[in-house]
CSV table of C-alpha atoms and ligand atoms in Angstrom, one decimal:
chain,number,residue,atom,x,y,z
F,1,MET,CA,0.0,0.0,0.0
F,2,SER,CA,1.3,3.4,-0.7
F,3,VAL,CA,0.3,6.9,0.5
F,4,GLU,CA,1.8,10.3,-0.4
F,5,ASN,CA,5.4,10.9,0.3
F,6,LYS,CA,5.9,12.9,3.5
F,7,SER,CA,8.6,15.4,2.8
F,8,VAL,CA,10.2,15.6,6.2
F,9,SER,CA,14.0,16.0,6.3
F,10,ARG,CA,15.9,13.4,8.2
F,11,SER,CA,18.7,15.9,8.8
F,12,ARG,CA,17.1,16.9,12.1
F,13,GLU,CA,15.9,14.7,14.9
F,14,LEU,CA,12.3,13.7,14.5
F,15,LYS,CA,9.9,14.0,17.4
F,16,VAL,CA,7.2,11.6,18.5
F,17,TYR,CA,4.1,12.5,20.5
F,18,ILE,CA,2.0,9.7,22.2
F,19,GLU,CA,-1.5,10.1,23.5
F,20,THR,CA,-2.4,7.3,25.9
F,21,TYR,CA,-5.9,6.1,26.6
F,22,GLY,CA,-7.3,3.3,28.8
F,23,CYS,CA,-5.7,1.2,31.4
F,24,GLN,CA,-2.4,1.5,33.3
F,25,MET,CA,-0.9,-1.3,31.0
F,26,ASN,CA,-1.2,1.3,28.2
F,27,LEU,CA,0.6,3.9,30.3
F,28,ALA,CA,3.4,1.4,30.8
F,29,ASP,CA,3.4,0.4,27.2
F,30,THR,CA,3.7,4.0,26.1
F,31,GLU,CA,7.0,4.2,28.1
F,32,VAL,CA,8.2,1.1,26.3
F,33,VAL,CA,7.3,2.5,22.9
F,34,LEU,CA,9.0,5.8,23.7
F,35,SER,CA,12.1,3.9,24.6
F,36,ILE,CA,12.0,1.8,21.3
F,37,MET,CA,11.4,5.0,19.2
F,38,ASN,CA,14.2,6.9,21.1
F,39,LYS,CA,16.8,4.2,20.3
F,40,SER,CA,15.9,4.7,16.6
F,41,GLY,CA,16.5,8.4,16.8
F,42,TYR,CA,13.0,9.7,17.6
F,43,SER,CA,12.9,12.0,20.6
F,44,PRO,CA,9.7,12.6,22.7
F,45,ALA,CA,7.8,15.8,21.8
F,46,ARG,CA,6.2,17.8,24.5
F,47,THR,CA,3.2,18.8,22.4
F,48,LEU,CA,1.4,17.6,19.3
F,49,ASP,CA,2.4,20.9,17.6
F,50,GLU,CA,6.1,20.1,17.7
F,51,ALA,CA,5.7,16.5,16.7
F,52,ASP,CA,6.5,14.8,13.4
F,53,VAL,CA,4.8,11.6,14.5
F,54,VAL,CA,1.6,11.2,16.6
F,55,LEU,CA,0.7,7.9,18.0
F,56,LEU,CA,-2.5,7.1,19.8
F,57,ASN,CA,-2.2,4.2,22.3
F,58,THR,CA,-5.8,3.0,22.4
F,59,CYS,CA,-8.3,1.0,24.4
F,60,SER,CA,-11.1,-1.3,23.2
F,61,VAL,CA,-12.6,-2.4,26.5
F,62,ARG,CA,-15.8,-0.6,26.0
F,63,GLU,CA,-17.4,0.9,23.0
F,64,HIS,CA,-17.4,4.4,24.5
F,65,ALA,CA,-13.5,4.2,24.8
F,66,GLU,CA,-13.3,3.4,21.1
F,67,GLU,CA,-15.8,6.1,20.1
F,68,LYS,CA,-13.6,8.7,21.8
F,69,ILE,CA,-10.6,7.6,19.8
F,70,HIS,CA,-12.5,7.6,16.5
F,71,GLN,CA,-13.4,11.2,17.3
F,72,ARG,CA,-9.8,12.1,18.1
F,73,LEU,CA,-8.6,10.5,14.9
F,74,HIS,CA,-11.2,12.5,13.0
F,75,THR,CA,-9.9,15.8,14.5
F,76,ILE,CA,-6.3,14.9,13.8
F,77,ARG,CA,-7.2,14.0,10.2
F,78,LYS,CA,-8.7,17.6,9.8
F,79,GLU,CA,-5.4,19.0,11.2
F,80,LEU,CA,-3.6,17.1,8.5
F,81,SER,CA,-4.9,19.4,5.9
F,82,THR,CA,-2.5,22.0,7.3
F,83,ARG,CA,0.2,19.5,8.3
F,84,PRO,CA,0.4,16.9,5.5
F,85,ASP,CA,3.8,15.7,6.8
F,86,LEU,CA,2.6,14.4,10.1
F,87,VAL,CA,2.7,10.7,10.5
F,88,VAL,CA,-0.3,9.3,12.3
F,89,GLY,CA,-0.3,5.9,14.0
F,90,VAL,CA,-2.7,3.8,16.1
F,91,LEU,CA,-1.3,1.4,18.8
F,92,GLY,CA,-2.8,-0.8,21.5
F,93,CYS,CA,-6.0,-2.8,21.6
F,94,MET,CA,-7.9,-0.9,18.9
F,95,ALA,CA,-5.0,-1.4,16.5
F,96,GLU,CA,-5.2,-5.1,17.2
F,97,ARG,CA,-9.0,-5.3,16.9
F,98,LEU,CA,-9.7,-3.1,14.0
F,99,ARG,CA,-6.5,-3.5,12.0
F,100,THR,CA,-6.8,-2.3,8.3
F,101,ASN,CA,-10.3,-0.9,9.1
F,102,LEU,CA,-8.5,2.0,10.8
F,103,VAL,CA,-6.5,2.6,7.6
F,104,GLU,CA,-9.6,2.6,5.5
F,105,ARG,CA,-11.7,4.7,7.9
F,106,HIS,CA,-9.1,7.3,9.1
F,107,LYS,CA,-6.3,6.9,6.6
F,108,VAL,CA,-3.7,6.5,9.4
F,109,ASP,CA,-0.2,5.6,8.3
F,110,VAL,CA,0.7,2.9,10.8
F,111,VAL,CA,-1.3,0.4,12.9
F,112,VAL,CA,0.6,-1.6,15.4
F,113,GLY,CA,-0.8,-4.0,18.1
F,114,PRO,CA,0.6,-4.6,21.6
F,115,ASP,CA,3.1,-7.3,20.6
F,116,GLU,CA,4.8,-5.7,17.6
F,117,TYR,CA,6.1,-2.4,19.1
F,118,ARG,CA,9.7,-3.4,18.2
F,119,LYS,CA,8.7,-3.0,14.5
F,120,LEU,CA,7.4,0.5,15.1
F,121,PRO,CA,10.5,2.6,14.1
F,122,GLN,CA,10.8,0.7,10.8
F,123,LEU,CA,7.1,1.1,10.1
F,124,VAL,CA,7.2,4.8,10.9
F,125,ASP,CA,10.3,5.3,8.8
F,126,GLY,CA,8.4,3.6,6.0
F,127,ALA,CA,5.5,5.9,6.4
F,128,PHE,CA,7.7,8.9,5.8
F,129,SER,CA,8.5,7.5,2.4
F,130,GLY,CA,4.8,6.7,1.7
F,131,THR,CA,4.4,3.1,2.8
F,132,GLN,CA,1.6,2.2,5.1
F,133,GLY,CA,2.7,-0.1,8.0
F,134,ILE,CA,0.7,-2.7,9.7
F,135,GLY,CA,2.0,-4.9,12.6
F,136,VAL,CA,-0.7,-6.8,14.4
F,137,ARG,CA,0.7,-10.3,15.1
F,138,LEU,CA,0.2,-11.5,18.7
F,139,SER,CA,3.1,-13.3,20.3
F,140,ARG,CA,3.4,-16.0,22.9
F,141,THR,CA,6.8,-14.8,24.1
F,142,GLU,CA,7.2,-11.0,23.7
F,143,THR,CA,7.5,-9.3,27.1
F,144,TYR,CA,9.8,-6.4,26.1
F,145,ASP,CA,12.0,-7.7,29.0
F,146,ASP,CA,15.2,-6.1,27.8
F,147,ILE,CA,13.7,-2.7,27.1
F,148,VAL,CA,14.2,0.0,29.8
F,149,PRO,CA,11.0,2.1,29.6
F,150,PHE,CA,11.5,5.8,28.9
F,151,ARG,CA,10.3,7.6,32.1
F,152,ALA,CA,10.4,11.2,33.2
F,153,ASP,CA,11.8,11.5,36.8
F,154,GLY,CA,9.1,11.3,39.4
F,155,VAL,CA,7.8,9.6,42.5
F,156,SER,CA,5.7,6.8,41.2
F,157,ALA,CA,6.4,4.3,38.4
F,158,TRP,CA,4.4,1.5,36.7
F,159,ILE,CA,6.2,-1.7,35.9
F,160,SER,CA,4.6,-4.2,33.6
F,161,VAL,CA,5.5,-7.7,34.9
F,162,MET,CA,3.3,-9.9,32.7
F,163,ARG,CA,1.3,-9.5,29.5
F,164,GLY,CA,-1.9,-10.9,28.1
F,165,CYS,CA,-4.7,-12.8,29.8
F,166,ASP,CA,-5.9,-16.4,29.6
F,167,LYS,CA,-9.0,-16.0,31.7
F,168,PHE,CA,-11.5,-15.3,28.8
F,169,CYS,CA,-14.2,-13.7,30.9
F,170,THR,CA,-17.1,-13.8,28.4
F,171,PHE,CA,-17.5,-10.0,28.3
F,172,CYS,CA,-13.9,-9.1,27.8
F,173,ILE,CA,-12.0,-8.2,24.6
F,174,VAL,CA,-8.5,-8.2,26.3
F,175,PRO,CA,-7.6,-11.9,25.7
F,176,PHE,CA,-8.2,-11.2,21.9
F,177,THR,CA,-6.3,-7.9,21.8
F,178,ARG,CA,-3.4,-8.7,24.1
F,179,GLY,CA,-3.1,-12.4,23.6
F,180,ARG,CA,-1.8,-15.2,25.9
F,181,GLU,CA,-0.3,-14.8,29.3
F,182,ARG,CA,3.5,-14.5,29.6
F,183,SER,CA,5.7,-13.2,32.3
F,184,ARG,CA,8.9,-11.2,32.4
F,185,SER,CA,11.9,-12.6,34.2
F,186,LEU,CA,12.2,-11.9,37.9
F,187,ASP,CA,15.8,-10.7,37.5
F,188,SER,CA,15.0,-8.0,34.9
F,189,ILE,CA,12.1,-6.7,37.0
F,190,LEU,CA,14.4,-6.4,40.0
F,191,ARG,CA,17.0,-4.6,37.9
F,192,GLU,CA,14.3,-2.2,36.8
F,193,VAL,CA,13.2,-1.6,40.3
F,194,GLU,CA,16.8,-1.0,41.5
F,195,GLY,CA,17.3,1.5,38.6
F,196,LEU,CA,14.1,3.4,39.7
F,197,VAL,CA,15.2,3.5,43.3
F,198,ASN,CA,18.6,4.9,42.3
F,199,ARG,CA,16.8,7.6,40.3
F,200,GLY,CA,14.7,8.6,43.4
F,201,PHE,CA,11.4,6.9,42.7
F,202,ARG,CA,9.5,6.1,46.0
F,203,GLU,CA,6.7,3.9,44.8
F,204,VAL,CA,6.2,1.2,42.2
F,205,THR,CA,3.1,-0.6,41.0
F,206,LEU,CA,3.5,-4.0,39.4
F,207,LEU,CA,1.1,-4.4,36.5
F,208,GLY,CA,-0.5,-7.2,34.7
F,209,GLN,CA,-4.0,-8.1,33.5
F,210,ASN,CA,-3.9,-10.9,36.1
F,211,VAL,CA,-0.7,-10.6,38.1
F,212,ASN,CA,-1.5,-13.7,40.1
F,213,SER,CA,-0.7,-15.8,37.0
F,214,TYR,CA,2.9,-14.4,37.1
F,215,ARG,CA,5.5,-17.2,36.9
F,216,ASP,CA,9.2,-17.3,36.3
F,217,GLY,CA,10.6,-20.9,36.8
F,218,THR,CA,9.6,-21.8,40.4
F,219,ASN,CA,8.9,-18.2,41.3
F,220,ASP,CA,5.2,-17.1,41.5
F,221,PHE,CA,3.8,-13.6,42.1
F,222,ALA,CA,4.2,-13.8,45.9
F,223,ASP,CA,7.9,-14.5,45.4
F,224,LEU,CA,8.2,-11.6,42.9
F,225,LEU,CA,6.3,-9.2,45.2
F,226,SER,CA,8.5,-10.1,48.2
F,227,ALA,CA,11.7,-9.8,46.2
F,228,VAL,CA,10.6,-6.3,44.9
F,229,ALA,CA,9.8,-5.2,48.5
F,230,ASP,CA,13.3,-6.3,49.6
F,231,VAL,CA,15.0,-4.1,47.0
F,232,ASP,CA,14.4,-1.1,49.4
F,233,SER,CA,12.4,-1.4,52.6
F,234,THR,CA,11.2,2.2,52.2
F,235,LEU,CA,9.9,1.8,48.7
F,236,ARG,CA,6.1,1.5,48.5
F,237,VAL,CA,5.1,-1.4,46.5
F,238,ARG,CA,1.7,-1.9,44.9
F,239,PHE,CA,0.2,-4.2,42.3
F,240,THR,CA,-2.8,-4.6,40.1
F,241,THR,CA,-4.9,-6.5,39.0
F,242,SER,CA,-5.7,-9.7,40.9
F,243,HIS,CA,-8.2,-12.2,39.7
F,244,PRO,CA,-10.1,-13.5,42.8
F,245,ARG,CA,-9.8,-17.1,41.6
F,246,ASP,CA,-5.9,-17.0,41.8
F,247,LEU,CA,-5.2,-14.9,44.8
F,248,SER,CA,-3.3,-17.3,47.0
F,249,ASP,CA,-2.9,-17.5,50.8
F,250,LYS,CA,0.9,-17.3,50.1
F,251,LEU,CA,0.3,-13.9,48.5
F,252,ILE,CA,-1.9,-12.7,51.4
F,253,ASP,CA,0.8,-13.7,53.9
F,254,ALA,CA,3.5,-12.0,51.8
F,255,ILE,CA,1.5,-8.7,51.9
F,256,ALA,CA,0.8,-9.1,55.6
F,257,GLY,CA,4.5,-9.8,56.3
F,258,LYS,CA,6.1,-6.7,54.8
F,259,ASP,CA,5.6,-3.1,55.9
F,260,ASN,CA,6.3,-1.6,52.5
F,261,LEU,CA,3.8,-3.9,50.6
F,262,CYS,CA,0.8,-1.6,50.5
F,263,LYS,CA,-2.3,-2.9,52.3
F,264,TYR,CA,-4.5,-2.4,49.3
F,265,ILE,CA,-6.0,-5.0,47.0
F,266,HIS,CA,-8.0,-4.4,43.8
F,267,LEU,CA,-10.2,-7.4,43.6
F,268,PRO,CA,-12.7,-7.1,40.7
F,269,VAL,CA,-15.9,-8.9,41.6
F,270,GLN,CA,-17.9,-7.9,38.4
F,271,SER,CA,-21.3,-9.2,39.9
F,272,GLY,CA,-22.8,-10.5,43.1
F,273,SER,CA,-25.0,-13.0,41.4
F,274,ASN,CA,-23.8,-16.6,41.0
F,275,ARG,CA,-25.8,-17.1,37.8
F,276,ILE,CA,-24.2,-14.0,36.2
F,277,LEU,CA,-20.7,-14.9,37.5
F,278,LYS,CA,-21.1,-18.2,35.8
F,279,ALA,CA,-22.3,-16.6,32.5
F,280,MET,CA,-19.3,-14.3,32.8
F,281,ASN,CA,-17.0,-17.3,33.2
F,282,ARG,CA,-15.5,-15.7,36.3
F,283,THR,CA,-14.8,-19.2,37.8
F,284,TYR,CA,-15.7,-18.3,41.4
F,285,THR,CA,-19.0,-18.1,43.3
F,286,ARG,CA,-20.2,-15.3,45.5
F,287,GLU,CA,-19.6,-17.5,48.5
F,288,ARG,CA,-16.0,-18.3,47.5
F,289,TYR,CA,-15.3,-14.6,46.9
F,290,LEU,CA,-16.7,-13.7,50.3
F,291,ASP,CA,-14.6,-16.4,51.9
F,292,LEU,CA,-11.5,-14.9,50.2
F,293,VAL,CA,-12.3,-11.5,51.5
F,294,LYS,CA,-12.7,-13.0,55.0
F,295,ARG,CA,-9.3,-14.6,54.8
F,296,ILE,CA,-7.7,-11.4,53.5
F,297,ARG,CA,-9.2,-9.4,56.4
F,298,GLU,CA,-8.2,-11.9,59.0
F,299,ARG,CA,-4.6,-11.8,58.0
F,300,ILE,CA,-4.5,-8.1,57.0
F,301,PRO,CA,-7.0,-6.3,59.2
F,302,GLU,CA,-6.2,-2.8,58.0
F,303,VAL,CA,-6.5,-3.8,54.3
F,304,ALA,CA,-8.4,-1.6,51.8
F,305,LEU,CA,-10.3,-3.3,49.0
F,306,SER,CA,-11.5,-2.0,45.8
F,307,THR,CA,-13.4,-3.6,42.9
F,308,ASP,CA,-14.8,-3.4,39.4
F,309,ILE,CA,-18.5,-4.0,38.7
F,310,ILE,CA,-20.4,-4.4,35.5
F,311,THR,CA,-24.1,-3.6,35.4
F,312,GLY,CA,-26.6,-4.8,32.9
F,313,PHE,CA,-24.7,-7.9,31.7
F,314,PRO,CA,-27.0,-9.9,29.3
F,315,THR,CA,-30.0,-11.5,31.1
F,316,GLU,CA,-29.3,-9.6,34.4
F,317,THR,CA,-32.6,-9.5,36.3
F,318,VAL,CA,-33.6,-7.1,39.1
F,319,GLN,CA,-32.8,-9.9,41.5
F,320,ASN,CA,-29.3,-10.4,40.0
F,321,HIS,CA,-28.7,-6.7,40.3
F,322,GLN,CA,-29.9,-6.8,44.0
F,323,ASP,CA,-27.3,-9.5,44.5
F,324,THR,CA,-24.6,-7.1,43.4
F,325,VAL,CA,-26.0,-4.4,45.7
F,326,SER,CA,-26.0,-6.8,48.7
F,327,MET,CA,-22.5,-7.9,47.7
F,328,MET,CA,-21.3,-4.3,47.9
F,329,GLU,CA,-23.0,-3.8,51.2
F,330,GLN,CA,-21.5,-7.0,52.6
F,331,VAL,CA,-17.9,-6.4,51.5
F,332,CYS,CA,-18.0,-2.6,52.1
F,333,TYR,CA,-15.4,-1.7,49.4
F,334,ASP,CA,-13.2,1.3,49.9
F,335,GLY,CA,-13.7,2.1,46.3
F,336,ALA,CA,-15.3,0.7,43.1
F,337,TYR,CA,-15.0,1.3,39.3
F,338,MET,CA,-18.4,0.7,37.9
F,339,PHE,CA,-19.4,0.3,34.3
F,340,LYS,CA,-22.4,-0.3,32.1
F,341,TYR,CA,-22.0,-3.6,30.1
F,342,SER,CA,-20.8,-2.8,26.6
F,343,PRO,CA,-21.0,-5.7,24.1
F,344,ARG,CA,-17.7,-6.4,22.3
F,345,GLU,CA,-17.8,-8.1,19.0
F,346,GLY,CA,-16.0,-11.5,19.0
F,347,THR,CA,-16.4,-12.1,22.7
F,348,PRO,CA,-18.7,-15.0,23.8
F,349,ALA,CA,-21.1,-12.6,25.6
F,350,HIS,CA,-21.7,-10.7,22.4
F,351,LYS,CA,-23.7,-13.8,21.1
F,352,LEU,CA,-26.0,-13.5,24.1
F,353,GLY,CA,-27.4,-10.2,22.8
F,354,ASP,CA,-27.6,-7.0,24.8
F,355,ASP,CA,-31.1,-7.4,26.3
F,356,VAL,CA,-30.9,-5.0,29.3
F,357,PRO,CA,-32.2,-1.7,28.0
F,358,ASP,CA,-29.8,1.2,28.3
F,359,ASP,CA,-32.0,3.2,30.6
F,360,VAL,CA,-32.2,0.2,32.9
F,361,LYS,CA,-28.4,-0.1,32.9
F,362,THR,CA,-28.1,3.6,33.6
F,363,GLU,CA,-30.6,3.3,36.5
F,364,ARG,CA,-28.7,0.3,38.0
F,365,LEU,CA,-25.4,2.0,37.5
F,366,ASN,CA,-26.5,5.2,39.2
F,367,GLU,CA,-27.9,3.1,42.1
F,368,ILE,CA,-24.6,1.4,42.7
F,369,ILE,CA,-22.6,4.6,42.3
F,370,THR,CA,-24.7,6.3,44.9
F,371,LEU,CA,-24.4,3.3,47.2
F,372,GLN,CA,-20.6,3.2,46.8
F,373,GLN,CA,-20.3,6.9,47.6
F,374,LYS,CA,-22.2,6.4,50.8
F,375,ILE,CA,-20.0,3.4,51.8
F,376,SER,CA,-16.8,5.3,50.9
F,377,PHE,CA,-18.0,8.3,52.8
F,378,ASP,CA,-18.9,6.3,55.9
F,379,LEU,CA,-15.5,4.4,55.9
F,380,ASN,CA,-13.7,7.7,55.5
F,381,GLN,CA,-15.6,9.3,58.5
F,382,ASN,CA,-14.0,6.6,60.7
F,383,LEU,CA,-10.6,8.1,59.9
F,384,ILE,CA,-11.4,11.5,61.3
F,385,GLY,CA,-9.1,12.2,64.3
F,386,ARG,CA,-6.6,9.5,63.1
F,387,ILE,CA,-3.1,10.1,62.1
F,388,VAL,CA,-2.2,8.6,58.7
F,389,GLU,CA,1.0,8.2,56.8
F,390,VAL,CA,0.9,10.0,53.5
F,391,MET,CA,3.3,9.9,50.6
F,392,VAL,CA,3.4,13.4,49.0
F,393,ASP,CA,2.5,13.5,45.3
F,394,GLY,CA,2.7,17.3,44.9
F,395,ARG,CA,0.5,20.4,45.0
F,396,SER,CA,-3.3,19.8,45.3
F,397,LYS,CA,-5.1,20.3,42.0
F,398,LYS,CA,-7.6,22.7,43.6
F,399,SER,CA,-5.3,24.9,45.7
F,400,ASP,CA,-1.7,26.1,45.7
F,401,GLN,CA,-1.8,26.3,49.5
F,402,GLN,CA,-2.5,22.6,49.8
F,403,LEU,CA,-0.5,19.4,49.1
F,404,SER,CA,-1.9,16.1,47.9
F,405,GLY,CA,-0.7,12.6,48.6
F,406,ARG,CA,-1.9,9.1,49.2
F,407,THR,CA,-2.0,6.7,52.1
F,408,ASP,CA,-0.8,3.2,52.0
F,409,ALA,CA,-4.5,2.2,51.3
F,410,ASN,CA,-4.4,4.5,48.3
F,411,LYS,CA,-6.7,7.2,49.7
F,412,THR,CA,-6.1,10.7,48.6
F,413,VAL,CA,-5.2,13.2,51.4
F,414,VAL,CA,-5.1,17.0,51.0
F,415,PHE,CA,-3.3,19.0,53.7
F,416,PRO,CA,-1.6,22.4,54.1
F,417,VAL,CA,1.7,23.1,52.4
F,418,GLY,CA,4.8,22.4,54.6
F,419,PRO,CA,8.6,22.1,54.1
F,420,ILE,CA,8.2,18.8,52.3
F,421,LYS,CA,8.7,17.6,48.7
F,422,PRO,CA,7.1,14.9,46.5
F,423,GLY,CA,8.1,11.4,47.6
F,424,ASP,CA,8.4,12.4,51.3
F,425,ILE,CA,6.2,10.4,53.7
F,426,VAL,CA,4.6,12.5,56.4
F,427,LYS,CA,2.1,12.0,59.2
F,428,VAL,CA,-1.2,13.9,58.8
F,429,LYS,CA,-4.0,14.1,61.2
F,430,ILE,CA,-7.4,13.8,59.5
F,431,SER,CA,-9.9,16.5,60.3
F,432,ARG,CA,-12.6,15.9,57.8
F,433,ALA,CA,-13.5,13.6,54.9
F,434,SER,CA,-15.6,13.3,51.8
F,435,ALA,CA,-16.3,10.1,49.9
F,436,ALA,CA,-13.3,10.7,47.7
F,437,THR,CA,-10.8,12.7,49.8
F,438,LEU,CA,-9.4,12.9,53.3
F,439,PHE,CA,-8.5,16.4,54.6
F,440,GLY,CA,-5.7,16.9,57.1
F,441,GLU,CA,-4.7,19.6,59.5
F,442,GLY,CA,-0.9,19.6,59.4
F,443,SER,CA,1.9,17.3,58.7
F,444,VAL,CA,5.1,16.1,60.4
F,445,ALA,CA,7.9,14.2,58.8
F,446,SER,CA,7.7,10.5,59.4
F,447,ASN,CA,10.6,8.2,59.9
J,501,5AD,N1,-18.3,-3.9,29.3
J,501,5AD,C1,-18.2,-3.2,30.4
J,501,5AD,N2,-17.2,-3.3,31.2
J,501,5AD,C2,-16.1,-4.1,30.9
J,501,5AD,N3,-15.0,-4.4,31.5
J,501,5AD,C3,-14.3,-5.2,30.7
J,501,5AD,N4,-15.0,-5.5,29.6
J,501,5AD,C4,-16.2,-4.8,29.7
J,501,5AD,C5,-17.3,-4.7,28.9
J,501,5AD,N5,-17.4,-5.4,27.7
J,501,5AD,C6,-14.6,-3.8,32.8
J,501,5AD,C7,-14.4,-5.0,33.8
J,501,5AD,C8,-12.9,-5.0,34.0
J,501,5AD,C9,-12.6,-3.5,33.8
J,501,5AD,C10,-11.1,-3.3,33.5
J,501,5AD,O1,-13.4,-3.2,32.7
J,501,5AD,O2,-15.1,-4.6,35.0
J,501,5AD,O3,-12.5,-5.5,35.3
J,502,SF4,FE1,-10.6,-9.4,30.8
J,502,SF4,FE2,-11.2,-11.3,32.7
J,502,SF4,FE3,-8.7,-11.2,31.7
J,502,SF4,FE4,-9.6,-9.2,33.3
J,502,SF4,S1,-9.3,-11.4,33.9
J,502,SF4,S2,-8.4,-8.9,31.4
J,502,SF4,S3,-11.7,-9.0,32.8
J,502,SF4,S4,-10.6,-11.6,30.5
């Protein structure tokens, strides 16, 4: 396939700008892509205006996410009338799912899925001389293990430890767009963590679609997490996401046993109804999930739990929805990400139709959002008067006179400015709380 020649001179360094959509895996992948592009002579652009190449790292998890990106590509296309030399590329899950459709619909120059980022420089080079580039093969082995992600200095870093997903929840497109599960080597992850600590990072989050499937030889995820925590006992270590089916007692014990492993677990439940859980192929029952929560809380009493919930899955009845409501009341999650079911072509659930009307989905979604806000608000009220340890992120978004940070349990705390800098851990006394934020009086350095 051939498009017009882009007449950009290679005598100066070309710049690449990446817009990232969707999950944290995409944020981590963007840093891998920047590293790959940088090695081939492309430096990161600060804005789209100064870029020679714009790449959209995309998400397919719900239709709404895709619609936003189609709109964005439409806008970029309009800009191209004044910037014909700009190379436009689509990466990530939409690239994998829609492939040449994206070329036809938006006339983009390159389309590269999550396992072919090593080819990107070559494909972008080709686009400058008028060749469209497509790389959408999935791999059983690619982990980008040897690539040091391109990161700006900061406090907090994402580290991808495994890729893909073999769970095949019936609603989910991810196993089709990100392929089979595979893990990075424990050694290379530890080297990456050491490098981050040396650069001053104070928090890492280990990422994978289902981190509990991590395996390197005889080492499982609990071994990896403990080894990362041992790199520096003052480094905060988090992870996401855990499938409830695979979260082992060994992992719970590991979290309980080390101070710097954050006492926060994201444990997507998706539904409280056994019939719907079965139709979703989640491979656990409500009772088994509740038993897991009980075991976690027995061993880690201060743990914070959050979840994902889908409302309006095909055939969901009022009673099934009530089961989700009662599940939320029973577990009392600290936080929840809640979504209306969105049918994804090619997934098993797509064949079930989409029989819960949109207004019913909206009504159910609003009900659970309101419930979660009440639960979060009540839990946060219990913290008033308590002193919590907060890692400082920076100035609060709303006021220059306030700092913002997060507790071990990942709750946002806003408190008055003091002689402290991002990455410091301080003790803050909580004086009031909303559903989303804790407000503190003052802060003292913690040691
Ligand atoms: N519709 C709605 N929500 C979905 N999720 C995944 N697939 C879909 C879908 N088709 C949600 C799940 C998952 C989170 C990342 O996105 O709750 O845990
Ligand atoms: Fe999707 Fe289920 Fe895999 Fe999560 S565990 S990525 S919801 S298939």
